[in-house]
Coordinates of C-alpha atoms in Angstrom, one line a residue:
X24 CA -22.5 -3.1 3.6
X25 CA -21.8 -0.8 6.5
X26 CA -25.2 -0.5 8.2
X27 CA -23.8 1.7 11.0
X28 CA -22.7 4.3 8.5
X29 CA -26.0 3.9 6.6
X30 CA -27.9 4.7 9.8
X31 CA -25.6 7.6 10.8
X32 CA -26.1 9.1 7.4
X33 CA -29.9 8.8 7.7
X34 CA -29.8 10.4 11.1
X35 CA -27.6 13.3 9.9
X36 CA -29.8 13.8 6.9
X37 CA -32.9 13.8 9.2
X38 CA -34.5 10.9 7.4
X39 CA -37.8 9.6 8.9
X40 CA -37.1 7.0 11.6
X41 CA -39.7 4.5 10.5
X42 CA -38.4 4.7 6.9
X43 CA -34.9 4.2 8.0
X44 CA -35.7 1.2 10.1
X45 CA -37.8 -0.3 7.2
X46 CA -34.9 0.1 4.7
X47 CA -32.4 -1.2 7.2
X48 CA -34.6 -4.3 7.8
X49 CA -34.6 -5.0 4.0
X50 CA -30.8 -4.5 3.8
X51 CA -30.3 -7.0 6.7
X52 CA -32.6 -9.6 5.1
X53 CA -30.6 -9.3 1.8
X54 CA -27.6 -10.7 3.7
X55 CA -29.2 -12.7 6.6
X56 CA -31.5 -15.7 6.4
X57 CA -33.7 -14.4 9.2
X58 CA -37.4 -13.6 9.6
X59 CA -38.9 -10.1 9.0
X60 CA -39.5 -9.7 12.7
X61 CA -35.9 -10.5 13.6
X62 CA -34.6 -8.1 11.0
X63 CA -36.9 -5.4 12.4
X64 CA -35.7 -6.0 15.9
X65 CA -32.1 -5.7 14.8
X66 CA -32.8 -2.6 12.8
X67 CA -34.4 -0.9 15.8
X68 CA -31.5 -1.8 18.0
X69 CA -29.0 -0.5 15.5
X70 CA -30.9 2.7 15.1
X71 CA -31.1 3.3 18.8
X72 CA -27.4 2.4 19.4
X73 CA -26.3 4.7 16.6
X74 CA -28.6 7.5 17.9
X75 CA -26.9 7.2 21.3
X76 CA -23.5 7.9 19.7
X77 CA -24.8 10.8 17.8
X78 CA -26.3 12.4 21.0
X79 CA -23.2 11.6 23.1
X80 CA -22.2 14.6 25.2
X81 CA -18.5 15.1 24.4
X82 CA -18.0 18.4 26.2
X83 CA -15.9 16.8 29.0
X84 CA -13.7 15.0 26.4
X85 CA -12.9 17.9 24.1
X86 CA -11.9 16.5 20.8
X87 CA -10.9 13.1 21.9
X88 CA -13.8 11.3 20.1
X89 CA -13.6 13.6 17.0
X90 CA -11.2 13.7 14.1
X91 CA -10.1 16.7 11.9
X92 CA -12.6 16.6 9.1
X93 CA -11.5 17.4 5.6
X94 CA -14.6 16.4 3.6
X95 CA -12.3 14.9 1.1
X96 CA -12.9 11.2 0.3
X97 CA -10.2 8.7 0.0
X98 CA -11.2 7.9 -3.7
X99 CA -11.6 11.6 -4.5
X100 CA -8.0 12.3 -3.5
X101 CA -6.6 9.1 -4.9
X102 CA -5.4 7.7 -1.6
X103 CA -4.4 4.1 -2.1
X104 CA -4.2 4.6 -5.9
X105 CA -0.4 5.1 -5.9
X106 CA -0.3 8.4 -7.5
X107 CA 0.1 12.1 -6.7
X108 CA -2.6 12.3 -4.0
X109 CA -1.5 9.0 -2.5
X110 CA 2.0 10.2 -2.1
X111 CA 1.0 13.5 -0.7
X112 CA -1.2 11.9 2.1
X113 CA 1.7 9.5 2.9
X114 CA 4.0 12.6 3.3
X115 CA 1.5 14.0 5.8
X116 CA 1.5 10.7 7.7
X117 CA 5.2 11.0 7.8
X118 CA 4.9 14.5 9.1
X119 CA 2.9 13.4 12.0
X120 CA 5.5 10.6 12.8
X121 CA 8.3 13.1 12.4
X122 CA 6.7 15.3 15.1
X123 CA 6.9 12.4 17.5
X124 CA 9.8 12.2 20.0
X125 CA 11.1 8.9 19.1
X126 CA 14.2 7.8 17.3
X127 CA 14.8 5.6 14.2
X128 CA 17.3 5.2 11.4
X129 CA 14.8 5.1 8.6
X130 CA 11.1 6.1 9.1
X131 CA 8.2 7.1 6.8
X132 CA 9.7 10.5 6.2
X133 CA 12.1 8.9 3.7
X134 CA 9.1 7.2 1.9
X135 CA 11.2 3.9 1.9
X136 CA 9.8 0.4 1.7
X137 CA 10.5 -0.4 5.4
X138 CA 11.4 1.3 8.7
X139 CA 14.7 0.6 10.5
X140 CA 15.8 1.0 14.1
X141 CA 19.3 0.3 15.6
X142 CA 19.6 -2.0 18.6
X143 CA 22.6 -1.7 21.0
X144 CA 24.8 -0.2 18.3
X145 CA 25.3 -3.6 16.9
X146 CA 22.6 -4.5 14.4
X147 CA 19.6 -3.1 12.6
X148 CA 16.0 -4.2 12.8
X149 CA 13.8 -3.7 9.8
X150 CA 10.0 -3.9 9.8
X151 CA 7.4 -3.6 7.0
X152 CA 3.7 -4.2 6.6
X153 CA 1.5 -4.4 3.5
X154 CA -2.2 -4.5 3.1
X155 CA -4.0 -7.0 0.8
X156 CA -5.1 -5.8 -2.5
X157 CA -8.7 -4.7 -2.0
X158 CA -10.0 -6.6 -5.1
X159 CA -8.6 -9.9 -4.0
X160 CA -11.1 -10.3 -1.2
X161 CA -12.8 -13.2 -3.0
X162 CA -9.4 -14.9 -3.8
X163 CA -7.9 -15.2 -0.3
X164 CA -5.1 -17.6 -1.2
X165 CA -3.7 -15.2 -3.7
X166 CA -4.3 -12.2 -1.3
X167 CA -2.3 -13.9 1.3
X168 CA 0.5 -15.0 -1.1
X169 CA 1.0 -11.6 -2.7
X170 CA 0.8 -9.7 0.6
X171 CA 3.4 -12.0 2.3
X172 CA 5.7 -11.7 -0.6
X173 CA 5.3 -7.9 -0.8
X174 CA 6.1 -7.4 2.9
X175 CA 9.2 -9.7 2.7
X176 CA 10.4 -7.6 -0.3
X177 CA 10.1 -4.5 1.6
X178 CA 12.3 -5.8 4.4
X179 CA 14.8 -7.3 1.9
X180 CA 15.3 -4.2 -0.2
X181 CA 16.4 -2.4 3.0
X182 CA 19.3 -4.7 3.2
X183 CA 17.9 -6.9 5.9
X184 CA 17.3 -10.7 6.2
X185 CA 13.7 -11.5 7.1
X186 CA 13.2 -13.6 10.2
X187 CA 9.5 -13.5 10.9
X188 CA 6.0 -12.9 9.4
X189 CA 2.9 -11.7 11.2
X190 CA -0.6 -11.7 9.9
X191 CA -3.8 -9.7 10.4
X192 CA -7.1 -10.7 8.9
X193 CA -10.5 -9.0 9.2
X194 CA -13.5 -10.7 7.7
X195 CA -17.0 -9.2 7.5
X196 CA -19.8 -10.7 9.5
X197 CA -21.1 -13.0 6.7
X198 CA -17.7 -14.0 5.4
X199 CA -17.1 -17.7 5.2
X200 CA -14.6 -18.9 7.7
X201 CA -12.8 -20.9 4.9
X202 CA -11.4 -17.5 3.7
X203 CA -9.3 -17.3 6.8
X204 CA -7.8 -20.7 6.2
X205 CA -7.2 -20.0 2.5
X206 CA -5.6 -16.6 3.3
X207 CA -3.3 -18.2 6.0
X208 CA -2.4 -21.0 3.5
X209 CA -1.3 -18.3 1.0
X210 CA 0.9 -16.7 3.5
X211 CA 2.4 -20.0 4.5
X212 CA 3.2 -20.9 0.9
X213 CA 5.5 -17.9 0.8
X214 CA 6.8 -18.7 4.3
X215 CA 7.7 -22.1 3.2
X216 CA 9.4 -21.1 0.0
X217 CA 11.5 -18.5 1.7
X218 CA 12.2 -20.1 5.0
X219 CA 10.7 -17.3 7.1
X220 CA 8.2 -18.5 9.7
X221 CA 4.7 -17.0 10.3
X222 CA 4.8 -16.5 14.1
X223 CA 1.8 -14.5 15.2
X224 CA -1.3 -12.7 14.1
X225 CA -4.9 -11.3 14.7
X226 CA -8.3 -12.5 13.4
X227 CA -11.3 -10.1 13.7
X228 CA -14.5 -9.1 12.0
X229 CA -14.7 -6.0 9.8
X230 CA -16.8 -3.6 11.9
X231 CA -18.1 -6.3 14.3
X232 CA -21.9 -6.7 13.9
X233 CA -22.2 -3.5 11.9
X234 CA -20.6 -4.5 8.5
X235 CA -22.6 -7.1 6.5
X236 CA -21.2 -9.1 3.6
X237 CA -18.2 -11.2 2.7
X238 CA -15.5 -8.6 2.4
X239 CA -11.9 -9.7 3.5
X240 CA -9.3 -7.1 4.5
X241 CA -6.0 -7.6 6.2
X242 CA -2.3 -7.2 6.2
X243 CA 1.0 -9.1 6.5
X244 CA 4.0 -7.7 8.4
X245 CA 7.6 -8.7 8.4
X246 CA 10.6 -8.3 10.6
X247 CA 14.2 -8.6 9.5
X248 CA 17.7 -8.0 10.9
X249 CA 21.0 -6.8 9.4
X250 CA 24.5 -5.9 10.3
X251 CA 24.7 -3.5 7.3
X252 CA 23.7 0.1 6.8
X253 CA 20.1 0.2 5.3
X254 CA 19.9 0.4 1.6
X255 CA 17.6 3.5 1.8
X256 CA 16.7 5.5 -1.3
X257 CA 18.5 8.5 0.2
X258 CA 21.8 6.7 -0.4
X259 CA 21.6 7.0 -4.2
X260 CA 24.4 9.0 -5.7
X261 CA 24.9 11.0 -8.9
X262 CA 26.5 8.8 -11.5
X263 CA 25.1 5.5 -10.1
X264 CA 23.8 2.8 -12.5
X265 CA 20.2 1.6 -12.1
X266 CA 19.6 -2.1 -12.6
X267 CA 16.2 -3.8 -12.8
X268 CA 15.3 -7.4 -12.4
X269 CA 12.5 -9.1 -14.4
X270 CA 9.0 -8.0 -13.2
X271 CA 6.2 -10.6 -13.3
X272 CA 3.8 -8.7 -11.1
X273 CA 2.1 -9.3 -7.9
X274 CA -1.3 -8.3 -6.4
X275 CA -1.9 -5.6 -8.9
X276 CA -1.1 -7.8 -11.9
X277 CA -3.1 -10.6 -10.5
X278 CA -6.1 -8.3 -10.1
X279 CA -5.6 -7.0 -13.6
X280 CA -5.6 -10.7 -14.9
X281 CA -8.8 -11.6 -13.0
X282 CA -10.9 -8.6 -13.8
X283 CA -9.9 -8.5 -17.4
X284 CA -10.2 -12.2 -18.0
X285 CA -6.5 -13.1 -18.5
X286 CA -6.4 -16.1 -16.0
X287 CA -3.2 -17.5 -17.7
X288 CA -1.2 -14.6 -16.5
X289 CA -1.9 -15.2 -12.8
X290 CA 0.6 -18.2 -12.6
X291 CA 3.3 -15.9 -13.9
X292 CA 3.0 -13.9 -10.6
X293 CA 3.5 -16.9 -8.4
X294 CA 7.2 -16.9 -7.6
X295 CA 9.6 -15.6 -4.9
X296 CA 12.3 -14.6 -7.3
X297 CA 12.4 -11.1 -6.0
X298 CA 13.1 -12.2 -2.4
X299 CA 15.8 -14.6 -3.7
X300 CA 17.4 -11.7 -5.6
X301 CA 17.4 -9.4 -2.5
X302 CA 18.9 -12.1 -0.4
X303 CA 21.7 -12.7 -2.9
X304 CA 22.5 -8.9 -3.0
X305 CA 22.3 -8.7 0.8
X306 CA 25.1 -11.4 1.0
X307 CA 27.2 -9.7 -1.7
X308 CA 30.8 -9.2 -0.4
X309 CA 31.1 -5.5 -1.3
X310 CA 28.0 -4.0 0.3
X311 CA 29.4 -0.5 0.0
X312 CA 28.9 -0.7 -3.8
X313 CA 25.1 -1.2 -3.5
X314 CA 23.8 2.2 -2.5
X315 CA 20.0 1.7 -2.7
X316 CA 17.3 -0.8 -3.5
X317 CA 13.5 -0.6 -3.9
X318 CA 10.6 -2.6 -5.4
X319 CA 8.8 -1.1 -8.4
X320 CA 5.3 -1.0 -6.9
X321 CA 4.1 2.4 -5.9
X322 CA 2.5 3.7 -9.1
X323 CA 5.1 1.8 -11.1
X324 CA 8.5 3.0 -12.1
X325 CA 7.0 6.4 -12.7
X326 CA 5.9 6.8 -9.1
X327 CA 8.9 5.3 -7.5
X328 CA 11.4 7.2 -9.5
X329 CA 9.7 10.5 -8.7
X330 CA 9.7 9.6 -5.1
X331 CA 13.5 9.0 -5.1
X332 CA 13.9 12.4 -6.8
X333 CA 12.1 14.0 -3.8
X334 CA 14.1 12.1 -1.3
X335 CA 17.6 12.7 -2.8
X336 CA 17.2 15.9 -4.8
X337 CA 18.8 13.9 -7.7
X338 CA 17.5 12.9 -11.1
X339 CA 16.9 9.7 -13.0
X340 CA 17.4 9.0 -16.7
X341 CA 15.5 5.8 -17.8
X342 CA 15.4 3.8 -21.1
X343 CA 11.9 2.7 -22.0
X344 CA 13.0 -0.1 -24.3
X345 CA 15.2 -1.7 -21.6
X346 CA 12.4 -1.5 -19.0
X347 CA 9.9 -3.1 -21.3
X348 CA 12.3 -5.9 -22.2
X349 CA 12.5 -6.8 -18.5
X350 CA 8.8 -7.2 -17.9
X351 CA 7.6 -10.8 -18.1
X352 CA 6.4 -11.3 -21.8
X353 CA 2.9 -12.6 -20.8
X354 CA 2.4 -9.7 -18.4
X355 CA 3.7 -7.2 -20.9
X356 CA 1.4 -8.6 -23.7
X357 CA -1.6 -8.3 -21.3
X358 CA -0.8 -4.7 -20.4
X359 CA -0.3 -3.9 -24.1
X360 CA -3.6 -5.5 -25.0
X361 CA -5.5 -3.5 -22.3
X362 CA -3.7 -0.2 -23.1
X363 CA -2.3 -0.1 -19.5
X364 CA 0.9 1.9 -19.2
X365 CA 3.6 -0.5 -17.9
X366 CA 5.5 2.6 -16.4
X367 CA 2.5 3.5 -14.2
X368 CA 1.6 0.1 -12.6
X369 CA 3.2 -2.2 -10.1
X370 CA 5.3 -4.8 -11.9
X371 CA 7.2 -6.0 -8.8
X372 CA 10.7 -5.7 -10.2
X373 CA 13.7 -4.9 -8.0
X374 CA 15.3 -1.6 -8.7
X375 CA 19.1 -1.7 -7.7
X376 CA 21.0 1.5 -7.6
X377 CA 24.8 0.7 -7.6
X378 CA 28.2 2.0 -8.2
X379 CA 29.2 1.7 -11.9
X380 CA 32.3 -0.4 -11.0
X381 CA 30.2 -3.4 -9.6
X382 CA 27.5 -3.6 -12.4
X383 CA 29.0 -6.6 -14.2
X384 CA 29.6 -8.5 -11.0
X385 CA 26.1 -8.0 -9.7
X386 CA 24.5 -8.9 -13.1
X387 CA 26.5 -12.0 -13.2
X388 CA 25.6 -13.0 -9.7
X389 CA 21.9 -12.7 -10.4
X390 CA 21.9 -14.3 -13.8
X391 CA 23.9 -17.3 -12.4
X392 CA 20.9 -17.8 -10.2
X393 CA 18.3 -17.6 -13.0
X394 CA 17.2 -14.1 -12.3
X395 CA 17.0 -11.8 -15.4
X396 CA 18.5 -8.4 -14.9
X397 CA 19.6 -5.4 -17.0
X398 CA 20.7 -1.8 -17.0
X399 CA 17.7 0.5 -17.3
X400 CA 19.1 3.9 -16.5
X401 CA 21.4 6.1 -14.4
X402 CA 21.2 8.6 -11.6
X403 CA 21.7 12.2 -12.7
X404 CA 21.9 15.6 -11.1
X405 CA 18.8 17.1 -12.8
X406 CA 16.3 16.4 -9.9
X407 CA 13.8 15.1 -12.3
X408 CA 12.9 11.8 -14.0
X409 CA 13.4 11.5 -17.7
X410 CA 12.7 8.6 -20.1
X411 CA 14.4 8.0 -23.5
X412 CA 12.2 6.3 -26.0
X413 CA 13.2 3.8 -28.7
X414 CA 14.1 6.5 -31.2
X415 CA 16.3 8.5 -28.7
X416 CA 13.7 11.1 -27.9
X417 CA 13.8 12.2 -24.2
X418 CA 10.7 13.3 -22.2
X419 CA 10.0 14.1 -18.6
X420 CA 8.2 11.4 -16.6
X421 CA 5.9 13.1 -14.2
X422 CA 3.7 11.4 -11.6
X423 CA 0.1 11.0 -12.4
X424 CA -2.7 11.7 -10.0
X425 CA -3.4 7.9 -9.9
X426 CA -1.6 4.8 -11.1
X427 CA -2.4 3.5 -14.5
X428 CA -6.0 2.3 -14.5
X429 CA -5.8 -1.5 -14.7
X430 CA -9.4 -2.6 -14.0
X431 CA -12.6 -1.7 -15.9
X432 CA -14.0 0.2 -12.9
X433 CA -10.8 2.2 -12.6
X434 CA -10.9 3.2 -16.2
X435 CA -14.4 4.7 -15.7
X436 CA -13.5 6.4 -12.4
X437 CA -10.5 8.0 -14.0
X438 CA -12.8 9.8 -16.4
X439 CA -15.4 11.1 -13.9
X440 CA -13.3 11.9 -10.7
X441 CA -12.2 15.5 -10.7
X442 CA -10.5 17.2 -7.9
X443 CA -8.8 20.6 -7.1
X444 CA -5.5 19.2 -6.0
X445 CA -4.0 22.4 -4.8
X446 CA -7.1 23.4 -2.8
X447 CA -7.4 20.0 -1.3
X448 CA -3.8 20.0 -0.3
X449 CA -4.4 23.1 1.9
X450 CA -7.2 21.4 3.6
X451 CA -5.1 18.3 4.2
X452 CA -2.3 20.3 5.6
X453 CA -4.6 21.9 8.1
X454 CA -6.0 18.6 9.1
X455 CA -2.5 17.2 9.6
X456 CA -1.6 20.1 12.0
X457 CA -4.8 19.5 13.9
X458 CA -3.9 15.8 14.3
X459 CA -0.3 16.7 15.5
X460 CA -1.7 19.3 18.0
X461 CA -4.2 16.8 19.4
X462 CA -1.5 14.2 19.9
X463 CA 0.8 16.8 21.6
X464 CA -2.1 17.8 24.0
X465 CA -2.9 14.2 24.9
X466 CA 0.8 13.3 25.6
X467 CA 1.2 16.3 27.8
X468 CA -2.1 15.5 29.7
X469 CA -1.0 12.0 30.4
X470 CA 2.6 13.1 31.4
X471 CA 1.2 15.7 33.7
X472 CA -1.4 13.4 35.2
X473 CA 1.1 10.6 36.1
X474 CA 4.2 12.6 37.1

């Protein structure tokens, strides 16, 4: 419960001060074992503190303490839901980064899994970071495990060998400290299984004193190095063959299992096969034959394929039957039971885009190491993603506004959230420009001041 935001909203809506303080006191007592007098004292202090910020004279600071408001909510536009809205906002983030005078080999403009810089013209450094799944707050070991695994994957698919993990954890004011230990243990399980050390991190509260409750949020980052050119999506070529390893899911499938009462599926997600597969491929002797790699996570193969189309201008032809055959049977059965589209949800497979001449060697390499893999499609020149059904019928596979709804609450929200995507895009474009302009003004101000 964000009591700071609650108070700000009350002030902006001109709610009665006494009424606001009384309600705030009740909210605090819901979470805290304190007396009514103590709750009231806290409420008055919070009210006065927030009121101070609302009355703050910002004239001398310009827009430094303000942000370009869109009046569009994260959920309303589908940000974080791995669909059309989410991809668009990420492209706008990339636009801000692109307008920054720094150099990199791969950055978010390519919408790849990790970013890459070159050091001293001799080797590449790859970095990635993944946030924990928001619905795994009460299951910190699984949150840590799957986030660590995800960030290592993002480094591996860029052709790098991971060398270090870093952790960030924010726990709300009433959160049990044991969650921190469980979360760290989950990360360390992956660390031990892959031989990649956890070397640093940060531990803070969510919103300091102003967010009550037990909510856990955080992220795990990874750093890797390589002598090879990154396996970026942009390197895919027309005529390439698309391979896919078996997908047993990660944070998303775990969440689906928990909130739909399929606990037996959770154990299927607990493996590091993806990382092992990536490392085998990164040590393959003919690196020039492996053109691109990515994990099937961002809105499922539907989302990832369409993002590759945008990056390369090429097309993708997929085979539904072959994809379904490479999803872990227990995971596939659950998705089928719950009417969740396996093409629109993160299954955590590895997609490998390779030259046709190396297909048999690569499949043999992976299968010899107990990693299931198969051909699921090819790269075409159409600029679109198509999928061929069991009976040979071909249809366009277009990105949805959100990933496939995989929890009961997502299925409800999917039916009630409506948005004018095109109109909102214009507002978001304007907000992006304002953010870039603000950055440029501040950089110039600091450069001029300290010349």
